[in-house]
Each structure stands twice: as C-alpha cells, then as structure tokens.
Amino acid sequence: VPDAVCADLFTGCGALGLEALSRGAKRVYFCDLAKSSLALARRNAAHYGVSEEEAVFLLGPWERALERIPEPVDLVFLDPPYHEGILKRCLAALAESPLLAEDALILAEYSTDEGPGEAPRGLSLLKEKRYGSVGIRLYTAAGKDRNE
C-alpha cells in the first residue's frame, strides 16, 4: 500500500514490515515483546538503509503498542504466537481501537487447528487462504462506524 502507515505487532525479524517499506509504505511501527526480536528487526532495517522516520521500534506487549502509535494505521500485520488466544484478543482490540484508518487492512496469520473464529464487530473478513497447518486472513475496517 503506497504511502501507508503500517504496524507489525509481532515483529519477529521484521520481514513483513520491511517488505511493506520496500513496496512504498511511508512508515512501519515494529512492535515486539522480545528485546532480541526487536534488535534483529532493527539490524535488518539498518542493513537495508531504512531511516528512523520510516521504521519506529516499540518494545513491549502489543496492547501497549496500540496506545503508543501516534497516527492512524492503514495496514496491520499480526503473526502472534499460536495456541495462546492472542489473535482473537488482538483482533477484538483492533476492532474497537481508534488507531485504524478508515479503510485499514489487517493481515493475520494463525494455526488452522486453533483459528481466529468469527470476525469481531467492526471488522469484515475479505479473504482467507490455508496452507497446510497455517491460515492467513485479510480483514478490513472499511465501513466501521467510528462513533460506536
């Protein structure tokens, strides 16, 4: 999404956010609970010459990251640890959050034996693909009533 503001809430090595930047995203908020993961993402961003304006690194839990991102987000990447119920909680929080831009997209990866369940109110499922034991869903916040 050209000129998009993105949030990668479970950054790991930063691959999803770096890919977004390579495709024209304006800024990515790289968020992770693990200091080592965020350090790796920071090294990877530096390796590719990503500026501090383009890559913002936030250490801490995803819930805190939602409070710390200071601008509307157009695209959210979610790849949380499996089998802990985190994805369902994160999707519900995003659906209620004022953080999402009007036509925001959320890309979520999950274990097919766990599944994220139904889309929470405020989000609509656009597409779903399954690859063996992994599933990917694309949600939108388009049409969300911002006065709920």
mmCIF file of N, CA and C in Angstrom:
data_model
loop_
_atom_site.group_PDB
_atom_site.id
_atom_site.type_symbol
_atom_site.label_atom_id
_atom_site.label_comp_id
_atom_site.label_asym_id
_atom_site.label_seq_id
_atom_site.Cartn_x
_atom_site.Cartn_y
_atom_site.Cartn_z
ATOM 1 N N VAL A 1 0.866 -1.176 0.000
ATOM 2 C CA VAL A 1 0.000 0.000 0.000
ATOM 3 C C VAL A 1 0.908 1.233 0.000
ATOM 4 N N PRO A 2 1.030 1.914 -1.127
ATOM 5 C CA PRO A 2 1.912 3.092 -1.202
ATOM 6 C C PRO A 2 1.531 4.160 -0.176
ATOM 7 N N ASP A 3 2.546 4.730 0.468
ATOM 8 C CA ASP A 3 2.391 5.781 1.469
ATOM 9 C C ASP A 3 1.603 5.355 2.706
ATOM 10 N N ALA A 4 1.460 4.055 2.929
ATOM 11 C CA ALA A 4 0.707 3.559 4.073
ATOM 12 C C ALA A 4 1.518 3.664 5.357
ATOM 13 N N VAL A 5 0.799 3.824 6.440
ATOM 14 C CA VAL A 5 1.364 3.683 7.769
ATOM 15 C C VAL A 5 0.988 2.275 8.224
ATOM 16 N N CYS A 6 2.003 1.506 8.627
ATOM 17 C CA CYS A 6 1.790 0.102 8.977
ATOM 18 C C CYS A 6 2.211 -0.160 10.412
ATOM 19 N N ALA A 7 1.642 -1.219 10.982
ATOM 20 C CA ALA A 7 2.050 -1.698 12.300
ATOM 21 C C ALA A 7 2.253 -3.200 12.205
ATOM 22 N N ASP A 8 3.432 -3.646 12.613
ATOM 23 C CA ASP A 8 3.746 -5.069 12.687
ATOM 24 C C ASP A 8 3.809 -5.385 14.173
ATOM 25 N N LEU A 9 2.699 -5.891 14.729
ATOM 26 C CA LEU A 9 2.568 -6.000 16.179
ATOM 27 C C LEU A 9 3.310 -7.177 16.793
ATOM 28 N N PHE A 10 3.748 -8.120 15.993
ATOM 29 C CA PHE A 10 4.533 -9.261 16.474
ATOM 30 C C PHE A 10 5.709 -9.400 15.515
ATOM 31 N N THR A 11 6.627 -8.476 15.568
ATOM 32 C CA THR A 11 7.639 -8.227 14.554
ATOM 33 C C THR A 11 8.530 -9.403 14.202
ATOM 34 N N GLY A 12 9.017 -10.117 15.191
ATOM 35 C CA GLY A 12 9.998 -11.164 14.889
ATOM 36 C C GLY A 12 11.228 -10.543 14.247
ATOM 37 N N CYS A 13 11.593 -10.992 13.054
ATOM 38 C CA CYS A 13 12.781 -10.452 12.370
ATOM 39 C C CYS A 13 12.463 -9.184 11.573
ATOM 40 N N GLY A 14 11.187 -8.825 11.469
ATOM 41 C CA GLY A 14 10.807 -7.596 10.772
ATOM 42 C C GLY A 14 10.509 -7.760 9.301
ATOM 43 N N ALA A 15 10.455 -8.987 8.812
ATOM 44 C CA ALA A 15 10.293 -9.224 7.374
ATOM 45 C C ALA A 15 9.033 -8.596 6.784
ATOM 46 N N LEU A 16 7.902 -8.707 7.469
ATOM 47 C CA LEU A 16 6.658 -8.159 6.908
ATOM 48 C C LEU A 16 6.720 -6.634 6.799
ATOM 49 N N GLY A 17 7.182 -5.986 7.837
ATOM 50 C CA GLY A 17 7.299 -4.527 7.807
ATOM 51 C C GLY A 17 8.317 -4.043 6.792
ATOM 52 N N LEU A 18 9.444 -4.738 6.700
ATOM 53 C CA LEU A 18 10.462 -4.353 5.718
ATOM 54 C C LEU A 18 9.943 -4.540 4.298
ATOM 55 N N GLU A 19 9.173 -5.587 4.076
ATOM 56 C CA GLU A 19 8.572 -5.800 2.754
ATOM 57 C C GLU A 19 7.607 -4.654 2.433
ATOM 58 N N ALA A 20 6.830 -4.227 3.422
ATOM 59 C CA ALA A 20 5.912 -3.098 3.207
ATOM 60 C C ALA A 20 6.685 -1.838 2.828
ATOM 61 N N LEU A 21 7.788 -1.575 3.517
ATOM 62 C CA LEU A 21 8.607 -0.405 3.186
ATOM 63 C C LEU A 21 9.179 -0.517 1.780
ATOM 64 N N SER A 22 9.592 -1.705 1.391
ATOM 65 C CA SER A 22 10.156 -1.885 0.046
ATOM 66 C C SER A 22 9.109 -1.666 -1.040
ATOM 67 N N ARG A 23 7.838 -1.771 -0.660
ATOM 68 C CA ARG A 23 6.748 -1.582 -1.623
ATOM 69 C C ARG A 23 6.097 -0.205 -1.497
ATOM 70 N N GLY A 24 6.753 0.701 -0.771
ATOM 71 C CA GLY A 24 6.296 2.083 -0.758
ATOM 72 C C GLY A 24 5.581 2.565 0.482
ATOM 73 N N ALA A 25 5.529 1.753 1.545
ATOM 74 C CA ALA A 25 4.917 2.235 2.786
ATOM 75 C C ALA A 25 5.693 3.450 3.296
ATOM 76 N N LYS A 26 4.985 4.359 3.914
ATOM 77 C CA LYS A 26 5.595 5.579 4.444
ATOM 78 C C LYS A 26 6.324 5.310 5.760
ATOM 79 N N ARG A 27 5.702 4.489 6.627
ATOM 80 C CA ARG A 27 6.271 4.235 7.944
ATOM 81 C C ARG A 27 5.744 2.896 8.451
ATOM 82 N N VAL A 28 6.591 2.215 9.224
ATOM 83 C CA VAL A 28 6.194 0.973 9.877
ATOM 84 C C VAL A 28 6.563 1.054 11.345
ATOM 85 N N TYR A 29 5.604 0.729 12.201
ATOM 86 C CA TYR A 29 5.843 0.591 13.631
ATOM 87 C C TYR A 29 6.105 -0.886 13.888
ATOM 88 N N PHE A 30 7.345 -1.193 14.240
ATOM 89 C CA PHE A 30 7.768 -2.554 14.541
ATOM 90 C C PHE A 30 7.604 -2.764 16.045
ATOM 91 N N CYS A 31 6.735 -3.674 16.442
ATOM 92 C CA CYS A 31 6.422 -3.870 17.848
ATOM 93 C C CYS A 31 6.667 -5.328 18.232
ATOM 94 N N ASP A 32 7.344 -5.534 19.356
ATOM 95 C CA ASP A 32 7.559 -6.898 19.831
ATOM 96 C C ASP A 32 7.840 -6.885 21.319
ATOM 97 N N LEU A 33 7.446 -7.951 21.969
ATOM 98 C CA LEU A 33 7.675 -8.131 23.390
ATOM 99 C C LEU A 33 9.113 -8.564 23.670
ATOM 100 N N ALA A 34 9.714 -9.256 22.701
ATOM 101 C CA ALA A 34 11.074 -9.782 22.880
ATOM 102 C C ALA A 34 12.113 -8.757 22.432
ATOM 103 N N LYS A 35 12.978 -8.390 23.345
ATOM 104 C CA LYS A 35 14.043 -7.439 23.047
ATOM 105 C C LYS A 35 14.937 -7.959 21.919
ATOM 106 N N SER A 36 15.217 -9.262 21.918
ATOM 107 C CA SER A 36 16.086 -9.852 20.899
ATOM 108 C C SER A 36 15.447 -9.773 19.508
ATOM 109 N N SER A 37 14.140 -9.978 19.418
ATOM 110 C CA SER A 37 13.456 -9.874 18.126
ATOM 111 C C SER A 37 13.507 -8.454 17.593
ATOM 112 N N LEU A 38 13.247 -7.497 18.463
ATOM 113 C CA LEU A 38 13.268 -6.102 18.040
ATOM 114 C C LEU A 38 14.680 -5.674 17.636
ATOM 115 N N ALA A 39 15.685 -6.176 18.332
ATOM 116 C CA ALA A 39 17.068 -5.866 17.968
ATOM 117 C C ALA A 39 17.397 -6.428 16.588
ATOM 118 N N LEU A 40 16.931 -7.640 16.314
ATOM 119 C CA LEU A 40 17.146 -8.244 14.990
ATOM 120 C C LEU A 40 16.437 -7.439 13.904
ATOM 121 N N ALA A 41 15.208 -7.043 14.161
ATOM 122 C CA ALA A 41 14.462 -6.235 13.186
ATOM 123 C C ALA A 41 15.175 -4.906 12.937
ATOM 124 N N ARG A 42 15.703 -4.318 13.992
ATOM 125 C CA ARG A 42 16.434 -3.049 13.865
ATOM 126 C C ARG A 42 17.696 -3.233 13.011
ATOM 127 N N ARG A 43 18.427 -4.330 13.238
ATOM 128 C CA ARG A 43 19.620 -4.617 12.429
ATOM 129 C C ARG A 43 19.239 -4.846 10.970
ATOM 130 N N ASN A 44 18.156 -5.577 10.751
ATOM 131 C CA ASN A 44 17.717 -5.819 9.375
ATOM 132 C C ASN A 44 17.318 -4.520 8.689
ATOM 133 N N ALA A 45 16.628 -3.641 9.390
ATOM 134 C CA ALA A 45 16.242 -2.350 8.824
ATOM 135 C C ALA A 45 17.481 -1.524 8.486
ATOM 136 N N ALA A 46 18.470 -1.520 9.378
ATOM 137 C CA ALA A 46 19.708 -0.777 9.127
ATOM 138 C C ALA A 46 20.446 -1.349 7.921
ATOM 139 N N HIS A 47 20.442 -2.661 7.801
ATOM 140 C CA HIS A 47 21.102 -3.315 6.667
ATOM 141 C C HIS A 47 20.529 -2.830 5.329
ATOM 142 N N TYR A 48 19.225 -2.577 5.311
ATOM 143 C CA TYR A 48 18.574 -2.135 4.075
ATOM 144 C C TYR A 48 18.483 -0.609 3.967
ATOM 145 N N GLY A 49 19.126 0.095 4.878
ATOM 146 C CA GLY A 49 19.172 1.550 4.793
ATOM 147 C C GLY A 49 17.868 2.238 5.125
ATOM 148 N N VAL A 50 17.050 1.624 5.944
ATOM 149 C CA VAL A 50 15.766 2.207 6.333
ATOM 150 C C VAL A 50 16.015 3.318 7.352
ATOM 151 N N SER A 51 15.386 4.455 7.154
ATOM 152 C CA SER A 51 15.589 5.607 8.032
ATOM 153 C C SER A 51 14.783 5.478 9.325
ATOM 154 N N GLU A 52 15.138 6.306 10.310
ATOM 155 C CA GLU A 52 14.410 6.338 11.580
ATOM 156 C C GLU A 52 12.996 6.874 11.414
ATOM 157 N N GLU A 53 12.756 7.656 10.380
ATOM 158 C CA GLU A 53 11.402 8.138 10.104
ATOM 159 C C GLU A 53 10.532 7.042 9.532
ATOM 160 N N GLU A 54 11.146 6.124 8.814
ATOM 161 C CA GLU A 54 10.398 5.029 8.188
ATOM 162 C C GLU A 54 10.144 3.871 9.142
ATOM 163 N N ALA A 55 11.063 3.621 10.053
ATOM 164 C CA ALA A 55 10.971 2.484 10.970
ATOM 165 C C ALA A 55 11.011 2.975 12.409
ATOM 166 N N VAL A 56 9.937 2.708 13.131
ATOM 167 C CA VAL A 56 9.849 3.073 14.540
ATOM 168 C C VAL A 56 9.739 1.764 15.323
ATOM 169 N N PHE A 57 10.583 1.608 16.337
ATOM 170 C CA PHE A 57 10.649 0.357 17.089
ATOM 171 C C PHE A 57 10.064 0.551 18.482
ATOM 172 N N LEU A 58 9.099 -0.300 18.828
ATOM 173 C CA LEU A 58 8.403 -0.202 20.106
ATOM 174 C C LEU A 58 8.541 -1.529 20.853
ATOM 175 N N LEU A 59 9.241 -1.508 21.968
ATOM 176 C CA LEU A 59 9.422 -2.697 22.782
ATOM 177 C C LEU A 59 8.284 -2.793 23.790
ATOM 178 N N GLY A 60 7.672 -3.957 23.866
ATOM 179 C CA GLY A 60 6.611 -4.178 24.844
ATOM 180 C C GLY A 60 5.478 -4.986 24.266
ATOM 181 N N PRO A 61 4.449 -5.224 25.063
ATOM 182 C CA PRO A 61 3.307 -6.021 24.608
ATOM 183 C C PRO A 61 2.486 -5.285 23.553
ATOM 184 N N TRP A 62 1.793 -6.058 22.753
ATOM 185 C CA TRP A 62 1.001 -5.478 21.662
ATOM 186 C C TRP A 62 -0.042 -4.499 22.183
ATOM 187 N N GLU A 63 -0.608 -4.773 23.358
ATOM 188 C CA GLU A 63 -1.631 -3.872 23.911
ATOM 189 C C GLU A 63 -1.050 -2.475 24.132
ATOM 190 N N ARG A 64 0.161 -2.437 24.624
ATOM 191 C CA ARG A 64 0.832 -1.155 24.873
ATOM 192 C C ARG A 64 1.178 -0.462 23.555
ATOM 193 N N ALA A 65 1.564 -1.254 22.564
ATOM 194 C CA ALA A 65 1.884 -0.686 21.253
ATOM 195 C C ALA A 65 0.675 0.040 20.669
ATOM 196 N N LEU A 66 -0.517 -0.514 20.843
ATOM 197 C CA LEU A 66 -1.725 0.146 20.322
ATOM 198 C C LEU A 66 -1.902 1.540 20.920
ATOM 199 N N GLU A 67 -1.467 1.701 22.160
ATOM 200 C CA GLU A 67 -1.572 3.004 22.832
ATOM 201 C C GLU A 67 -0.462 3.967 22.417
ATOM 202 N N ARG A 68 0.668 3.433 21.964
ATOM 203 C CA ARG A 68 1.840 4.262 21.693
ATOM 204 C C ARG A 68 1.953 4.728 20.243
ATOM 205 N N ILE A 69 1.234 4.124 19.338
ATOM 206 C CA ILE A 69 1.310 4.535 17.934
ATOM 207 C C ILE A 69 0.500 5.828 17.782
ATOM 208 N N PRO A 70 1.149 6.922 17.353
ATOM 209 C CA PRO A 70 0.507 8.236 17.399
ATOM 210 C C PRO A 70 -0.278 8.651 16.159
ATOM 211 N N GLU A 71 -0.445 7.755 15.198
ATOM 212 C CA GLU A 71 -1.137 8.149 13.968
ATOM 213 C C GLU A 71 -1.995 6.992 13.470
ATOM 214 N N PRO A 72 -2.999 7.289 12.639
ATOM 215 C CA PRO A 72 -3.841 6.219 12.104
ATOM 216 C C PRO A 72 -3.026 5.222 11.277
ATOM 217 N N VAL A 73 -3.372 3.956 11.419
ATOM 218 C CA VAL A 73 -2.653 2.879 10.751
ATOM 219 C C VAL A 73 -3.507 2.325 9.614
ATOM 220 N N ASP A 74 -2.884 2.197 8.431
ATOM 221 C CA ASP A 74 -3.568 1.704 7.239
ATOM 222 C C ASP A 74 -3.490 0.183 7.092
ATOM 223 N N LEU A 75 -2.415 -0.401 7.614
ATOM 224 C CA LEU A 75 -2.179 -1.836 7.431
ATOM 225 C C LEU A 75 -1.536 -2.393 8.686
ATOM 226 N N VAL A 76 -2.152 -3.455 9.237
ATOM 227 C CA VAL A 76 -1.645 -4.100 10.447
ATOM 228 C C VAL A 76 -1.283 -5.543 10.110
ATOM 229 N N PHE A 77 -0.083 -5.936 10.529
ATOM 230 C CA PHE A 77 0.357 -7.323 10.388
ATOM 231 C C PHE A 77 0.270 -7.995 11.750
ATOM 232 N N LEU A 78 -0.371 -9.176 11.784
ATOM 233 C CA LEU A 78 -0.495 -9.941 13.015
ATOM 234 C C LEU A 78 -0.005 -11.364 12.775
ATOM 235 N N ASP A 79 1.034 -11.744 13.472
ATOM 236 C CA ASP A 79 1.535 -13.116 13.434
ATOM 237 C C ASP A 79 1.949 -13.490 14.850
ATOM 238 N N PRO A 80 0.958 -13.556 15.767
ATOM 239 C CA PRO A 80 1.270 -13.819 17.171
ATOM 240 C C PRO A 80 1.596 -15.294 17.405
ATOM 241 N N PRO A 81 2.138 -15.593 18.585
ATOM 242 C CA PRO A 81 2.344 -16.999 18.934
ATOM 243 C C PRO A 81 1.012 -17.763 18.854
ATOM 244 N N TYR A 82 1.088 -18.976 18.352
ATOM 245 C CA TYR A 82 -0.115 -19.806 18.208
ATOM 246 C C TYR A 82 -0.558 -20.386 19.551
ATOM 247 N N HIS A 83 -1.811 -20.786 19.612
ATOM 248 C CA HIS A 83 -2.400 -21.552 20.718
ATOM 249 C C HIS A 83 -2.408 -20.823 22.055
ATOM 250 N N GLU A 84 -2.425 -19.514 22.024
ATOM 251 C CA GLU A 84 -2.495 -18.751 23.268
ATOM 252 C C GLU A 84 -3.704 -17.819 23.281
ATOM 253 N N GLY A 85 -4.509 -17.835 22.218
ATOM 254 C CA GLY A 85 -5.683 -16.980 22.151
ATOM 255 C C GLY A 85 -5.373 -15.517 21.891
ATOM 256 N N ILE A 86 -4.125 -15.225 21.593
ATOM 257 C CA ILE A 86 -3.707 -13.828 21.410
ATOM 258 C C ILE A 86 -4.376 -13.204 20.191
ATOM 259 N N LEU A 87 -4.459 -13.946 19.100
ATOM 260 C CA LEU A 87 -5.014 -13.371 17.869
ATOM 261 C C LEU A 87 -6.450 -12.902 18.065
ATOM 262 N N LYS A 88 -7.276 -13.692 18.714
ATOM 263 C CA LYS A 88 -8.667 -13.290 18.949
ATOM 264 C C LYS A 88 -8.737 -12.007 19.770
ATOM 265 N N ARG A 89 -7.927 -11.944 20.817
ATOM 266 C CA ARG A 89 -7.911 -10.741 21.669
ATOM 267 C C ARG A 89 -7.407 -9.522 20.903
ATOM 268 N N CYS A 90 -6.403 -9.731 20.084
ATOM 269 C CA CYS A 90 -5.824 -8.627 19.321
ATOM 270 C C CYS A 90 -6.821 -8.099 18.283
ATOM 271 N N LEU A 91 -7.481 -8.992 17.575
ATOM 272 C CA LEU A 91 -8.477 -8.574 16.585
ATOM 273 C C LEU A 91 -9.614 -7.802 17.252
ATOM 274 N N ALA A 92 -10.074 -8.283 18.397
ATOM 275 C CA ALA A 92 -11.154 -7.593 19.116
ATOM 276 C C ALA A 92 -10.703 -6.196 19.552
ATOM 277 N N ALA A 93 -9.480 -6.089 20.045
ATOM 278 C CA ALA A 93 -8.970 -4.782 20.466
ATOM 279 C C ALA A 93 -8.825 -3.839 19.285
ATOM 280 N N LEU A 94 -8.334 -4.343 18.163
ATOM 281 C CA LEU A 94 -8.197 -3.503 16.973
ATOM 282 C C LEU A 94 -9.565 -3.044 16.467
ATOM 283 N N ALA A 95 -10.549 -3.915 16.522
ATOM 284 C CA ALA A 95 -11.891 -3.557 16.059
ATOM 285 C C ALA A 95 -12.470 -2.396 16.863
ATOM 286 N N GLU A 96 -12.083 -2.284 18.124
ATOM 287 C CA GLU A 96 -12.584 -1.225 18.997
ATOM 288 C C GLU A 96 -11.662 -0.010 19.049
ATOM 289 N N SER A 97 -10.484 -0.132 18.488
ATOM 290 C CA SER A 97 -9.473 0.907 18.606
ATOM 291 C C SER A 97 -9.688 2.056 17.622
ATOM 292 N N PRO A 98 -9.418 3.276 18.058
ATOM 293 C CA PRO A 98 -9.448 4.406 17.133
ATOM 294 C C PRO A 98 -8.182 4.461 16.271
ATOM 295 N N LEU A 99 -7.249 3.539 16.476
ATOM 296 C CA LEU A 99 -5.980 3.518 15.763
ATOM 297 C C LEU A 99 -6.144 3.246 14.267
ATOM 298 N N LEU A 100 -7.131 2.439 13.898
ATOM 299 C CA LEU A 100 -7.281 2.040 12.494
ATOM 300 C C LEU A 100 -7.772 3.193 11.624
ATOM 301 N N ALA A 101 -7.094 3.384 10.488
ATOM 302 C CA ALA A 101 -7.551 4.355 9.492
ATOM 303 C C ALA A 101 -8.876 3.871 8.905
ATOM 304 N N GLU A 102 -9.544 4.734 8.191
ATOM 305 C CA GLU A 102 -10.898 4.430 7.705
ATOM 306 C C GLU A 102 -10.989 3.141 6.889
ATOM 307 N N ASP A 103 -10.080 2.910 5.996
ATOM 308 C CA ASP A 103 -10.121 1.703 5.166
ATOM 309 C C ASP A 103 -8.975 0.753 5.509
ATOM 310 N N ALA A 104 -8.629 0.686 6.774
ATOM 311 C CA ALA A 104 -7.497 -0.129 7.215
ATOM 312 C C ALA A 104 -7.680 -1.597 6.854
ATOM 313 N N LEU A 105 -6.541 -2.250 6.626
ATOM 314 C CA LEU A 105 -6.499 -3.684 6.382
ATOM 315 C C LEU A 105 -5.705 -4.342 7.498
ATOM 316 N N ILE A 106 -6.107 -5.558 7.849
ATOM 317 C CA ILE A 106 -5.403 -6.344 8.859
ATOM 318 C C ILE A 106 -5.096 -7.700 8.248
ATOM 319 N N LEU A 107 -3.826 -8.052 8.223
ATOM 320 C CA LEU A 107 -3.387 -9.349 7.713
ATOM 321 C C LEU A 107 -2.999 -10.195 8.917
ATOM 322 N N ALA A 108 -3.699 -11.311 9.122
ATOM 323 C CA ALA A 108 -3.493 -12.136 10.307
ATOM 324 C C ALA A 108 -3.130 -13.564 9.924
ATOM 325 N N GLU A 109 -2.060 -14.067 10.553
ATOM 326 C CA GLU A 109 -1.660 -15.461 10.368
ATOM 327 C C GLU A 109 -2.066 -16.239 11.615
ATOM 328 N N TYR A 110 -2.514 -17.488 11.412
ATOM 329 C CA TYR A 110 -2.977 -18.291 12.535
ATOM 330 C C TYR A 110 -2.770 -19.779 12.253
ATOM 331 N N SER A 111 -2.845 -20.564 13.304
ATOM 332 C CA SER A 111 -2.797 -22.013 13.188
ATOM 333 C C SER A 111 -4.199 -22.496 12.833
ATOM 334 N N THR A 112 -4.320 -23.335 11.811
ATOM 335 C CA THR A 112 -5.643 -23.785 11.383
ATOM 336 C C THR A 112 -6.326 -24.659 12.432
ATOM 337 N N ASP A 113 -5.577 -25.279 13.341
ATOM 338 C CA ASP A 113 -6.238 -26.072 14.376
ATOM 339 C C ASP A 113 -6.733 -25.211 15.538
ATOM 340 N N GLU A 114 -6.373 -23.951 15.549
ATOM 341 C CA GLU A 114 -6.877 -23.022 16.561
ATOM 342 C C GLU A 114 -7.910 -22.092 15.934
ATOM 343 N N GLY A 115 -7.540 -21.412 14.880
ATOM 344 C CA GLY A 115 -8.431 -20.500 14.168
ATOM 345 C C GLY A 115 -8.819 -19.279 14.969
ATOM 346 N N PRO A 116 -9.020 -18.135 14.302
ATOM 347 C CA PRO A 116 -9.379 -16.902 14.983
ATOM 348 C C PRO A 116 -10.876 -16.749 15.243
ATOM 349 N N GLY A 117 -11.699 -17.662 14.752
ATOM 350 C CA GLY A 117 -13.138 -17.543 14.954
ATOM 351 C C GLY A 117 -13.753 -16.497 14.035
ATOM 352 N N GLU A 118 -14.927 -16.058 14.398
ATOM 353 C CA GLU A 118 -15.646 -15.055 13.617
ATOM 354 C C GLU A 118 -14.957 -13.696 13.715
ATOM 355 N N ALA A 119 -15.113 -12.889 12.675
ATOM 356 C CA ALA A 119 -14.573 -11.529 12.703
ATOM 357 C C ALA A 119 -15.317 -10.728 13.769
ATOM 358 N N PRO A 120 -14.583 -9.992 14.607
ATOM 359 C CA PRO A 120 -15.263 -9.175 15.609
ATOM 360 C C PRO A 120 -16.038 -8.032 14.955
ATOM 361 N N ARG A 121 -17.051 -7.552 15.663
ATOM 362 C CA ARG A 121 -17.835 -6.421 15.166
ATOM 363 C C ARG A 121 -16.889 -5.266 14.869
ATOM 364 N N GLY A 122 -17.049 -4.661 13.693
ATOM 365 C CA GLY A 122 -16.184 -3.560 13.281
ATOM 366 C C GLY A 122 -15.156 -3.977 12.252
ATOM 367 N N LEU A 123 -14.975 -5.295 12.076
ATOM 368 C CA LEU A 123 -14.070 -5.811 11.046
ATOM 369 C C LEU A 123 -14.837 -6.751 10.139
ATOM 370 N N SER A 124 -14.445 -6.776 8.877
ATOM 371 C CA SER A 124 -15.051 -7.691 7.914
ATOM 372 C C SER A 124 -13.969 -8.549 7.283
ATOM 373 N N LEU A 125 -14.245 -9.824 7.151
ATOM 374 C CA LEU A 125 -13.306 -10.742 6.520
ATOM 375 C C LEU A 125 -13.385 -10.562 5.005
ATOM 376 N N LEU A 126 -12.243 -10.248 4.379
ATOM 377 C CA LEU A 126 -12.194 -10.076 2.930
ATOM 378 C C LEU A 126 -11.764 -11.345 2.212
ATOM 379 N N LYS A 127 -10.790 -12.045 2.800
ATOM 380 C CA LYS A 127 -10.202 -13.186 2.109
ATOM 381 C C LYS A 127 -9.543 -14.104 3.123
ATOM 382 N N GLU A 128 -9.525 -15.397 2.798
ATOM 383 C CA GLU A 128 -8.849 -16.374 3.647
ATOM 384 C C GLU A 128 -8.182 -17.421 2.777
ATOM 385 N N LYS A 129 -6.958 -17.778 3.150
ATOM 386 C CA LYS A 129 -6.205 -18.836 2.465
ATOM 387 C C LYS A 129 -5.633 -19.752 3.526
ATOM 388 N N ARG A 130 -5.548 -21.031 3.176
ATOM 389 C CA ARG A 130 -4.935 -22.009 4.082
ATOM 390 C C ARG A 130 -3.796 -22.698 3.363
ATOM 391 N N TYR A 131 -2.712 -22.862 4.106
ATOM 392 C CA TYR A 131 -1.515 -23.515 3.595
ATOM 393 C C TYR A 131 -1.103 -24.572 4.612
ATOM 394 N N GLY A 132 -1.642 -25.765 4.483
ATOM 395 C CA GLY A 132 -1.365 -26.816 5.457
ATOM 396 C C GLY A 132 -1.920 -26.432 6.814
ATOM 397 N N SER A 133 -1.043 -26.328 7.810
ATOM 398 C CA SER A 133 -1.486 -26.027 9.170
ATOM 399 C C SER A 133 -1.527 -24.528 9.479
ATOM 400 N N VAL A 134 -1.278 -23.703 8.473
ATOM 401 C CA VAL A 134 -1.272 -22.248 8.652
ATOM 402 C C VAL A 134 -2.371 -21.615 7.805
ATOM 403 N N GLY A 135 -3.059 -20.648 8.388
ATOM 404 C CA GLY A 135 -4.073 -19.890 7.664
ATOM 405 C C GLY A 135 -3.725 -18.418 7.684
ATOM 406 N N ILE A 136 -4.198 -17.718 6.671
ATOM 407 C CA ILE A 136 -3.997 -16.269 6.584
ATOM 408 C C ILE A 136 -5.354 -15.651 6.269
ATOM 409 N N ARG A 137 -5.693 -14.636 7.036
ATOM 410 C CA ARG A 137 -6.945 -13.898 6.809
ATOM 411 C C ARG A 137 -6.631 -12.429 6.586
ATOM 412 N N LEU A 138 -7.396 -11.840 5.683
ATOM 413 C CA LEU A 138 -7.321 -10.408 5.433
ATOM 414 C C LEU A 138 -8.656 -9.802 5.845
ATOM 415 N N TYR A 139 -8.589 -8.873 6.780
ATOM 416 C CA TYR A 139 -9.769 -8.167 7.285
ATOM 417 C C TYR A 139 -9.707 -6.711 6.847
ATOM 418 N N THR A 140 -10.873 -6.072 6.847
ATOM 419 C CA THR A 140 -10.922 -4.634 6.620
ATOM 420 C C THR A 140 -11.765 -3.982 7.712
ATOM 421 N N ALA A 141 -11.432 -2.739 7.966
ATOM 422 C CA ALA A 141 -12.237 -1.927 8.892
ATOM 423 C C ALA A 141 -13.123 -0.983 8.092
ATOM 424 N N ALA A 142 -13.154 -1.133 6.764
ATOM 425 C CA ALA A 142 -13.972 -0.271 5.912
ATOM 426 C C ALA A 142 -15.424 -0.350 6.349
ATOM 427 N N GLY A 143 -16.045 0.794 6.409
ATOM 428 C CA GLY A 143 -17.451 0.834 6.775
ATOM 429 C C GLY A 143 -17.682 0.804 8.262
ATOM 430 N N LYS A 144 -16.616 0.738 9.050
ATOM 431 C CA LYS A 144 -16.747 0.722 10.503
ATOM 432 C C LYS A 144 -17.312 2.052 10.967
ATOM 433 N N ASP A 145 -18.309 1.968 11.828
ATOM 434 C CA ASP A 145 -18.887 3.180 12.402
ATOM 435 C C ASP A 145 -17.922 3.727 13.435
ATOM 436 N N ARG A 146 -17.304 4.860 13.167
ATOM 437 C CA ARG A 146 -16.288 5.438 14.053
ATOM 438 C C ARG A 146 -16.890 6.024 15.321
ATOM 439 N N ASN A 147 -18.206 6.066 15.407
ATOM 440 C CA ASN A 147 -18.861 6.624 16.596
ATOM 441 C C ASN A 147 -19.420 5.541 17.502
ATOM 442 N N GLU A 148 -19.029 4.277 17.284
ATOM 443 C CA GLU A 148 -19.542 3.180 18.115
ATOM 444 C C GLU A 148 -19.062 3.317 19.534
#
